[in-house]
Tab-separated table of C-alpha atoms in Angstrom:
chain	number	residue	atom	x	y	z
A	136	UNK	CA	0.000	0.000	0.000
A	137	UNK	CA	1.311	3.443	-0.831
A	138	UNK	CA	1.964	5.859	1.985
A	139	UNK	CA	-0.286	8.964	2.043
A	140	UNK	CA	2.769	10.926	3.238
A	141	UNK	CA	4.344	10.428	-0.202
A	142	UNK	CA	1.319	11.674	-2.118
A	143	UNK	CA	0.376	15.087	-0.768
A	144	UNK	CA	0.993	17.416	2.191
A	145	UNK	CA	-1.320	16.665	5.142
A	146	UNK	CA	-3.491	19.760	4.802
A	147	UNK	CA	-4.299	18.828	1.209
A	148	UNK	CA	-4.433	15.051	1.627
A	149	UNK	CA	-7.051	15.223	4.377
A	150	UNK	CA	-9.646	17.099	2.356
A	151	UNK	CA	-13.377	17.004	3.074
A	152	UNK	CA	-14.036	13.582	1.582
A	153	UNK	CA	-10.919	11.857	2.959
A	154	UNK	CA	-11.543	13.297	6.423
A	155	UNK	CA	-15.114	12.056	6.408
A	156	UNK	CA	-14.267	8.555	5.247
A	157	UNK	CA	-11.359	8.414	7.715
A	158	UNK	CA	-13.651	9.273	10.616
A	159	UNK	CA	-16.532	6.999	9.635
A	160	UNK	CA	-14.467	3.920	8.806
A	161	UNK	CA	-15.058	1.461	11.653
A	162	UNK	CA	-11.750	-0.258	10.952
A	163	UNK	CA	-9.731	2.956	11.410
A	164	UNK	CA	-11.840	3.872	14.447
A	165	UNK	CA	-11.012	0.549	16.120
A	166	UNK	CA	-7.290	0.791	15.405
A	167	UNK	CA	-7.171	4.388	16.642
A	168	UNK	CA	-9.055	3.507	19.821
A	169	UNK	CA	-6.776	0.562	20.503
A	170	UNK	CA	-3.670	2.731	20.088
A	171	UNK	CA	-5.128	5.494	22.262
A	172	UNK	CA	-5.817	3.056	25.102
A	173	UNK	CA	-2.297	1.705	24.753
A	174	UNK	CA	-0.847	5.227	24.868
A	175	UNK	CA	-2.952	6.057	27.937
A	176	UNK	CA	-1.669	2.937	29.667
A	177	UNK	CA	1.886	4.060	28.914
A	178	UNK	CA	1.199	7.573	30.220
A	179	UNK	CA	-0.072	6.078	33.471
A	180	UNK	CA	-1.913	9.239	34.590
A	181	UNK	CA	-3.308	9.155	38.108
A	182	UNK	CA	-5.530	12.235	38.188
A	183	UNK	CA	-7.536	14.354	35.720
A	184	UNK	CA	-4.902	16.095	33.623
A	185	UNK	CA	-4.400	18.632	30.873
A	186	UNK	CA	-3.255	16.799	27.745
A	187	UNK	CA	-1.996	18.016	24.380
A	188	UNK	CA	-3.170	15.979	21.377
A	189	UNK	CA	-0.843	16.565	18.427
A	190	UNK	CA	-2.573	15.789	15.151
A	191	UNK	CA	-5.928	15.322	16.857
A	192	UNK	CA	-7.719	15.076	13.508
A	193	UNK	CA	-11.431	14.557	13.954
A	194	UNK	CA	-11.024	13.948	17.683
A	195	UNK	CA	-11.142	10.132	17.677
A	196	UNK	CA	-8.413	9.913	20.324
A	197	UNK	CA	-9.689	12.960	22.189
A	198	UNK	CA	-13.132	11.421	22.671
A	199	UNK	CA	-11.462	8.586	24.564
A	200	UNK	CA	-9.447	11.003	26.724
A	201	UNK	CA	-12.598	12.877	27.758
A	202	UNK	CA	-14.626	9.750	28.429
A	203	UNK	CA	-12.125	8.044	30.747
A	204	UNK	CA	-13.977	7.416	34.015
A	205	UNK	CA	-12.186	8.140	37.281
A	206	UNK	CA	-12.202	4.712	38.870
A	207	UNK	CA	-9.107	3.385	40.619
A	208	UNK	CA	-9.870	-0.263	39.811
A	209	UNK	CA	-9.474	0.309	36.072
A	210	UNK	CA	-6.216	-0.143	34.181
A	211	UNK	CA	-6.255	3.509	33.104
A	212	UNK	CA	-7.575	5.506	36.085
A	213	UNK	CA	-7.574	9.244	36.454
A	214	UNK	CA	-10.033	10.533	33.878
A	215	UNK	CA	-11.820	12.433	32.529
A	216	UNK	CA	-8.970	14.441	31.077
A	217	UNK	CA	-9.171	17.894	29.558
A	218	UNK	CA	-7.397	18.095	26.235
A	219	UNK	CA	-6.248	20.633	23.686
A	220	UNK	CA	-5.817	19.380	20.150
A	221	UNK	CA	-3.998	20.778	17.169
A	222	UNK	CA	-4.161	19.648	13.564
A	223	UNK	CA	-3.040	21.062	10.245
A	224	UNK	CA	-6.095	19.893	8.285
A	225	UNK	CA	-9.065	22.263	8.409
A	226	UNK	CA	-11.364	19.561	7.008
A	227	UNK	CA	-10.490	17.180	9.842
A	228	UNK	CA	-11.249	19.924	12.379
A	229	UNK	CA	-14.559	20.589	10.639
A	230	UNK	CA	-15.511	16.941	11.156
A	231	UNK	CA	-14.467	17.269	14.815
A	232	UNK	CA	-16.747	20.322	15.145
A	233	UNK	CA	-19.671	18.373	13.680
A	234	UNK	CA	-19.083	15.624	16.230
A	235	UNK	CA	-19.134	18.187	19.095
A	236	UNK	CA	-15.609	17.420	20.172
A	237	UNK	CA	-15.196	18.263	23.887
A	238	UNK	CA	-11.594	19.510	23.609
A	239	UNK	CA	-10.258	22.821	22.396
A	240	UNK	CA	-9.127	22.731	18.789
A	241	UNK	CA	-6.393	24.609	16.969
A	242	UNK	CA	-5.480	24.868	13.332
A	243	UNK	CA	-1.703	24.688	13.662
A	244	UNK	CA	1.336	23.015	12.133
A	245	UNK	CA	3.282	21.061	14.746
A	246	UNK	CA	6.398	21.558	12.614
A	247	UNK	CA	6.199	25.299	13.375
A	248	UNK	CA	6.451	24.725	17.121
A	249	UNK	CA	3.951	24.485	19.968
A	250	UNK	CA	2.549	27.916	20.943
A	251	UNK	CA	2.090	27.324	24.672
A	252	UNK	CA	3.945	28.728	27.633
A	253	UNK	CA	6.414	26.560	29.592
A	254	UNK	CA	5.037	23.854	31.841
A	255	UNK	CA	1.510	23.886	30.452
A	256	UNK	CA	0.719	20.220	29.936
A	257	UNK	CA	0.800	17.128	32.127
A	258	UNK	CA	1.126	14.859	29.130
A	259	UNK	CA	1.083	14.721	25.373
A	260	UNK	CA	-0.450	12.133	23.103
A	261	UNK	CA	-0.192	11.798	19.350
A	262	UNK	CA	-1.735	9.040	17.254
A	263	UNK	CA	-0.457	8.460	13.709
A	264	UNK	CA	0.705	12.001	13.112
A	265	UNK	CA	4.383	12.777	13.553
A	266	UNK	CA	5.531	10.824	10.484
A	267	UNK	CA	4.015	13.748	8.554
A	268	UNK	CA	6.706	15.994	10.026
A	269	UNK	CA	9.305	14.117	7.978
A	270	UNK	CA	7.964	15.798	4.843
A	271	UNK	CA	8.995	19.351	4.132
A	272	UNK	CA	6.779	21.009	1.558
A	273	UNK	CA	8.990	23.954	0.671
A	274	UNK	CA	12.691	24.378	0.008
A	275	UNK	CA	13.192	26.690	2.984
A	276	UNK	CA	12.177	23.945	5.408
A	277	UNK	CA	13.861	20.634	6.168
A	278	UNK	CA	12.398	17.570	7.923
A	279	UNK	CA	15.128	17.865	10.570
A	280	UNK	CA	14.269	21.520	11.172
A	281	UNK	CA	10.569	20.734	11.490
A	282	UNK	CA	11.217	17.877	13.898
A	283	UNK	CA	13.558	20.071	15.947
A	284	UNK	CA	11.004	22.857	16.299
A	285	UNK	CA	8.307	20.368	17.239
A	286	UNK	CA	10.329	18.530	19.886
A	287	UNK	CA	11.871	21.729	21.288
A	288	UNK	CA	8.399	23.249	21.635
A	289	UNK	CA	7.004	20.077	23.135
A	290	UNK	CA	9.841	19.828	25.654
A	291	UNK	CA	9.200	23.352	26.880
A	292	UNK	CA	5.419	23.087	27.031
A	293	UNK	CA	5.403	19.881	29.113
A	294	UNK	CA	5.782	20.249	32.860
A	295	UNK	CA	8.702	18.578	34.636
A	296	UNK	CA	8.002	14.893	35.076
A	297	UNK	CA	5.518	15.077	32.217
A	298	UNK	CA	5.350	12.350	29.621
A	299	UNK	CA	4.568	12.096	25.952
A	300	UNK	CA	3.527	9.023	24.010
A	301	UNK	CA	3.688	9.482	20.266
A	302	UNK	CA	2.501	6.674	18.001
A	303	UNK	CA	3.734	6.957	14.423
A	304	UNK	CA	4.225	4.965	11.248
A	305	UNK	CA	7.884	5.206	10.234
A	306	UNK	CA	8.651	4.684	6.567
A	307	UNK	CA	11.857	2.805	7.317
A	308	UNK	CA	14.513	2.360	9.997
A	309	UNK	CA	16.291	5.599	9.100
A	310	UNK	CA	13.118	7.638	9.562
A	311	UNK	CA	12.536	5.994	12.925
A	312	UNK	CA	16.076	6.927	13.929
A	313	UNK	CA	15.687	10.481	12.663
A	314	UNK	CA	12.584	11.007	14.808
A	315	UNK	CA	13.955	9.451	17.987
A	316	UNK	CA	17.286	11.278	17.566
A	317	UNK	CA	15.467	14.598	17.236
A	318	UNK	CA	13.612	13.854	20.490
A	319	UNK	CA	16.797	12.942	22.348
A	320	UNK	CA	18.508	16.092	21.060
A	321	UNK	CA	15.662	18.224	22.439
A	322	UNK	CA	16.488	16.836	25.898
A	323	UNK	CA	13.879	14.112	26.321
A	324	UNK	CA	14.547	10.727	27.834
A	325	UNK	CA	13.353	8.608	24.942
A	326	UNK	CA	12.363	5.004	24.448
A	327	UNK	CA	11.005	3.291	21.362
A	328	UNK	CA	8.423	0.609	21.825
A	329	UNK	CA	7.109	-1.706	19.150
A	330	UNK	CA	3.940	-3.740	19.258
A	331	UNK	CA	3.669	-6.826	17.036
A	332	UNK	CA	7.100	-6.157	15.606
A	333	UNK	CA	7.916	-7.419	12.142
A	334	UNK	CA	4.300	-7.871	11.077
A	335	UNK	CA	2.260	-5.719	8.752
A	336	UNK	CA	0.337	-4.223	11.668
A	337	UNK	CA	3.468	-3.144	13.583
A	338	UNK	CA	2.856	-0.095	15.783
A	339	UNK	CA	5.723	2.126	16.863
A	340	UNK	CA	5.403	4.257	20.009
A	341	UNK	CA	7.929	6.864	21.031
A	342	UNK	CA	7.753	7.247	24.809
A	343	UNK	CA	9.316	10.492	26.063
A	344	UNK	CA	9.728	11.966	29.498
A	345	UNK	CA	10.852	15.349	30.732
A	346	UNK	CA	13.482	15.384	33.464
A	347	UNK	CA	13.755	12.805	36.224
A	348	UNK	CA	11.974	9.512	36.430
A	349	UNK	CA	12.815	6.344	34.600
A	350	UNK	CA	11.444	5.600	31.179
A	351	UNK	CA	11.443	1.907	32.013
A	352	UNK	CA	9.088	2.515	34.946
A	353	UNK	CA	6.147	3.022	32.617
A	354	UNK	CA	6.584	-0.182	30.669
A	355	UNK	CA	7.567	-2.464	33.541
A	356	UNK	CA	5.412	-5.557	33.697
A	357	UNK	CA	3.994	-5.108	30.218
A	358	UNK	CA	4.110	-7.869	27.685
A	359	UNK	CA	5.709	-7.714	24.273
A	360	UNK	CA	7.697	-4.579	24.995
A	361	UNK	CA	11.032	-3.998	23.366
A	362	UNK	CA	12.745	-0.932	24.762
A	363	UNK	CA	15.631	0.858	23.126
A	364	UNK	CA	16.678	3.463	25.659
A	365	UNK	CA	18.901	6.386	24.866
A	366	UNK	CA	19.473	9.724	26.440
A	367	UNK	CA	21.415	12.742	25.295
A	368	UNK	CA	24.935	13.236	26.592
A	369	UNK	CA	25.522	9.842	28.195
A	370	UNK	CA	25.454	6.156	27.397
A	371	UNK	CA	25.953	4.570	24.001
A	372	UNK	CA	24.722	7.469	21.893
A	373	UNK	CA	27.524	9.944	22.507
A	374	UNK	CA	30.334	7.344	22.326
A	375	UNK	CA	29.170	6.041	18.994
A	376	UNK	CA	29.415	9.525	17.595
A	377	UNK	CA	33.161	9.663	18.362
A	378	UNK	CA	33.882	6.190	17.024
A	379	UNK	CA	32.829	7.187	13.507
A	380	UNK	CA	35.719	9.577	12.719
A	381	UNK	CA	39.408	8.959	13.556
A	382	UNK	CA	41.424	11.905	14.849
A	383	UNK	CA	43.129	13.946	12.155
A	384	UNK	CA	46.775	12.911	11.761
A	385	UNK	CA	46.341	9.549	13.507
A	386	UNK	CA	47.416	6.285	11.872
A	387	UNK	CA	43.826	5.277	11.157
A	388	UNK	CA	43.227	8.629	9.493
A	389	UNK	CA	46.355	8.312	7.308
A	390	UNK	CA	45.397	4.783	6.242
A	391	UNK	CA	41.921	5.996	5.422
A	392	UNK	CA	43.311	8.812	3.260
A	393	UNK	CA	45.680	6.449	1.473
A	394	UNK	CA	42.834	4.095	0.658
A	395	UNK	CA	40.749	7.015	-0.564
A	396	UNK	CA	43.525	8.208	-2.891
A	397	UNK	CA	44.117	4.673	-4.145
A	398	UNK	CA	40.469	4.396	-5.086
A	399	UNK	CA	40.805	7.605	-7.059
A	400	UNK	CA	43.550	5.977	-9.073
A	401	UNK	CA	46.474	7.944	-7.593
A	402	UNK	CA	49.904	6.417	-7.060
A	403	UNK	CA	50.165	5.713	-3.336
A	404	UNK	CA	53.279	4.497	-1.489
A	405	UNK	CA	52.858	0.991	-0.023
A	406	UNK	CA	51.984	0.790	3.644
A	407	UNK	CA	54.792	-0.407	5.935
A	408	UNK	CA	55.482	-0.540	9.650
A	409	UNK	CA	56.708	3.049	9.442
A	410	UNK	CA	53.426	4.413	8.068
A	411	UNK	CA	51.879	6.913	10.416
A	412	UNK	CA	54.453	6.173	13.088
A	413	UNK	CA	55.392	9.001	15.409
A	414	UNK	CA	58.869	10.463	14.798
A	415	UNK	CA	61.428	10.727	17.501
A	416	UNK	CA	61.254	14.108	19.229
A	417	UNK	CA	64.297	16.110	17.966
A	418	UNK	CA	66.477	17.523	20.678
B	227	UNK	CA	-11.906	28.025	22.931
B	228	UNK	CA	-11.944	27.817	26.715
B	229	UNK	CA	-10.588	30.696	28.790
B	230	UNK	CA	-8.368	28.111	30.481
B	231	UNK	CA	-6.584	27.504	27.168
B	232	UNK	CA	-6.125	31.213	26.641
B	233	UNK	CA	-4.209	31.365	29.919
B	234	UNK	CA	-1.554	29.069	28.381
B	235	UNK	CA	-1.372	30.352	24.811
B	236	UNK	CA	1.520	32.439	23.584
B	237	UNK	CA	2.399	33.891	20.204
B	238	UNK	CA	3.625	31.208	17.796
B	239	UNK	CA	6.344	33.291	16.162
B	240	UNK	CA	9.917	32.423	16.987
B	241	UNK	CA	10.974	36.047	17.414
B	242	UNK	CA	8.268	36.579	20.049
B	243	UNK	CA	9.399	33.654	22.221
B	244	UNK	CA	11.881	35.775	24.164
B	245	UNK	CA	9.546	38.714	24.750
B	246	UNK	CA	7.390	38.825	27.903
B	247	UNK	CA	4.771	40.764	25.913
B	248	UNK	CA	3.913	37.690	23.819
B	249	UNK	CA	1.917	36.341	26.765
B	250	UNK	CA	-0.985	36.686	27.300
B	251	UNK	CA	-2.657	37.157	23.940
B	252	UNK	CA	-5.319	39.841	23.963
B	253	UNK	CA	-8.804	38.952	22.735
B	254	UNK	CA	-10.384	41.391	20.296
B	255	UNK	CA	-14.066	41.516	19.183
B	256	UNK	CA	-14.600	38.294	21.133
B	257	UNK	CA	-17.961	36.539	21.177
B	258	UNK	CA	-18.522	34.451	24.284
B	259	UNK	CA	-20.604	31.337	24.721
B	260	UNK	CA	-21.373	29.126	27.705
B	261	UNK	CA	-21.159	25.360	27.230
B	262	UNK	CA	-21.744	22.847	30.027
B	263	UNK	CA	-18.756	20.797	31.166
B	264	UNK	CA	-18.778	18.165	33.923
B	265	UNK	CA	-17.377	19.520	37.160
B	266	UNK	CA	-14.124	17.936	38.366
B	267	UNK	CA	-12.600	19.122	41.614
B	268	UNK	CA	-9.421	17.073	41.083
B	269	UNK	CA	-8.766	18.791	37.784
B	270	UNK	CA	-9.207	22.254	39.323
B	271	UNK	CA	-6.787	21.354	42.108
B	272	UNK	CA	-4.329	20.083	39.502
B	273	UNK	CA	-4.537	23.142	37.261
B	274	UNK	CA	-4.747	25.950	39.860
B	275	UNK	CA	-0.995	26.190	40.676
B	276	UNK	CA	-0.192	26.422	36.962
B	277	UNK	CA	-2.495	29.358	36.204
B	278	UNK	CA	-0.999	32.804	35.704
B	279	UNK	CA	-3.465	34.680	37.864
B	280	UNK	CA	-2.337	38.165	36.751
B	281	UNK	CA	-2.950	37.200	33.128
B	282	UNK	CA	-6.324	35.778	34.135
B	283	UNK	CA	-7.314	39.034	35.858
B	284	UNK	CA	-6.187	41.066	32.838
B	285	UNK	CA	-8.138	38.787	30.499
B	286	UNK	CA	-11.301	39.075	32.579
B	287	UNK	CA	-11.087	42.864	32.678
B	288	UNK	CA	-10.664	42.906	28.879
B	289	UNK	CA	-13.743	40.710	28.508
B	290	UNK	CA	-15.507	42.607	31.352
B	291	UNK	CA	-16.062	39.498	33.423
B	292	UNK	CA	-15.861	39.646	37.225
B	293	UNK	CA	-12.826	38.076	38.935
B	294	UNK	CA	-11.120	38.748	42.268
B	295	UNK	CA	-7.532	39.986	42.142
B	296	UNK	CA	-6.260	37.383	44.617
B	297	UNK	CA	-5.666	33.723	43.849
B	298	UNK	CA	-8.068	31.404	45.651
B	299	UNK	CA	-6.182	29.027	47.935
B	300	UNK	CA	-6.398	25.301	47.245
B	301	UNK	CA	-8.131	24.828	50.597
B	302	UNK	CA	-10.916	27.217	49.552
B	303	UNK	CA	-12.030	24.935	46.733
B	304	UNK	CA	-13.615	22.255	48.891
B	305	UNK	CA	-15.674	22.606	52.043
B	306	UNK	CA	-16.697	19.930	54.539
B	307	UNK	CA	-16.823	16.383	53.162
B	308	UNK	CA	-15.036	17.260	49.905
B	309	UNK	CA	-18.039	19.302	48.737
B	310	UNK	CA	-16.994	21.970	46.197
B	311	UNK	CA	-17.522	25.518	47.428
B	312	UNK	CA	-19.128	28.312	45.474
B	313	UNK	CA	-15.715	29.752	44.560
B	314	UNK	CA	-14.695	26.418	43.039
B	315	UNK	CA	-17.902	26.350	41.004
B	316	UNK	CA	-17.343	29.911	39.848
B	317	UNK	CA	-13.798	29.079	38.825
B	318	UNK	CA	-14.992	26.025	36.917
B	319	UNK	CA	-17.634	28.114	35.171
B	320	UNK	CA	-15.075	30.739	34.187
B	321	UNK	CA	-12.234	28.469	33.107
B	322	UNK	CA	-13.970	25.530	31.477
B	323	UNK	CA	-17.513	26.559	30.571
B	324	UNK	CA	-16.856	30.011	29.126
B	325	UNK	CA	-15.769	29.759	25.496
B	326	UNK	CA	-14.646	32.257	22.911
B	327	UNK	CA	-16.400	31.296	19.675
B	328	UNK	CA	-15.331	34.077	17.350
B	329	UNK	CA	-13.000	37.035	17.261
B	330	UNK	CA	-9.278	37.622	17.175
B	331	UNK	CA	-6.290	37.107	19.446
B	332	UNK	CA	-3.639	39.796	19.230
B	333	UNK	CA	-0.015	39.355	20.251
B	334	UNK	CA	1.205	42.185	22.514
B	335	UNK	CA	4.693	42.073	21.002
B	336	UNK	CA	4.393	41.729	17.206
B	337	UNK	CA	0.722	42.640	16.855
B	338	UNK	CA	-0.077	39.561	14.770
B	339	UNK	CA	-3.775	38.696	14.789
B	340	UNK	CA	-4.861	35.082	15.128
B	341	UNK	CA	-8.417	34.617	13.905
B	342	UNK	CA	-10.896	32.482	15.856
B	343	UNK	CA	-13.791	30.981	13.930
B	344	UNK	CA	-16.348	28.614	15.431
B	345	UNK	CA	-14.113	28.262	18.473
B	346	UNK	CA	-11.082	27.163	16.437
B	347	UNK	CA	-8.075	29.475	16.471
B	348	UNK	CA	-5.898	29.610	13.383
B	349	UNK	CA	-2.245	29.394	14.442
B	350	UNK	CA	-0.869	28.556	10.999
B	351	UNK	CA	1.847	31.031	10.160
B	352	UNK	CA	2.881	31.952	6.620
B	353	UNK	CA	6.415	30.727	5.867
B	354	UNK	CA	8.041	34.180	6.091
B	355	UNK	CA	6.741	34.704	9.636
B	356	UNK	CA	7.802	31.400	11.162
């Protein structure tokens, strides 16, 4: 199946007819509801909270947030939540208006940042939206720039200890890496979680938290969870970065240059035990 | 759009981020509407410390709604037996049930106007203003 992201920008792809069929399709409704419940379980909210819904569309996920009952015996206690949704498609928002969506709606592009003051939200949820940020529609924007503005804005607008669960459909492994790297660079503690990995119905969740707390705490005791934890500035991520390039002037660097020149067809002196060896310090 | 949301909104432009004038946004030609929302004391308790009360007071004077200049204490929200007091109900009515359905929001720093239609604010910026 072709990806809608490759066809048109989101504001044009979700026109009146697509938005309507998207919202009325029972299959899409069920999948969206399932993913929203999963995201809520990962957020693990204990009291009625203020939530940001990025790419809220016609409010399918928001309806679930508002209808959560506050009953401690349930798996997802702490509702009903108040939510604020933003979406780039005016047609989707029109469908949400028709359905009397209980949350506040905004026509906004998440790739332009999040226009809220610091520490606004308890949590953020996003269902099948942020893969759209990997498309830049004009030459003055880049996918990396759009992702950076989104994650920077999100980091600021979440309160300390707040969490975000973003479900998305990555095109390939490199896109998945680009998104999670952008989140880590913004300062989030990030973990990727995949449900039914390797199948056609694989679902990727990016679980982010702001300052303190352990990302693994949320997924402890859950089945079928595969966590890939990274954090900016420490652990594997930063070391790997250094391993890629040898220091200029080192033996590895010289050998690399010689190989490069050889490939170009230049005449290169054969490598011996003296190649790249340090000279004796002259008196 | 709820008045609660307006207490958190800032201007979306990058150049306005550093200016204190970009918050709060000032409503202009606003039309108000009351819509019923279920009362939740827990949510009010959760949200009260995060409100910018000065901005709230300024907003209410611009919309000519009554509001006291002092922040209600968390203890004032519930009376005996966890019953919500009148001040909690008033706060709920103001924050969650009062909506702006049409009008404009104006940034105090750059003067950009964000249109509100049918309760939905348009925060899409043209490329040269991002």
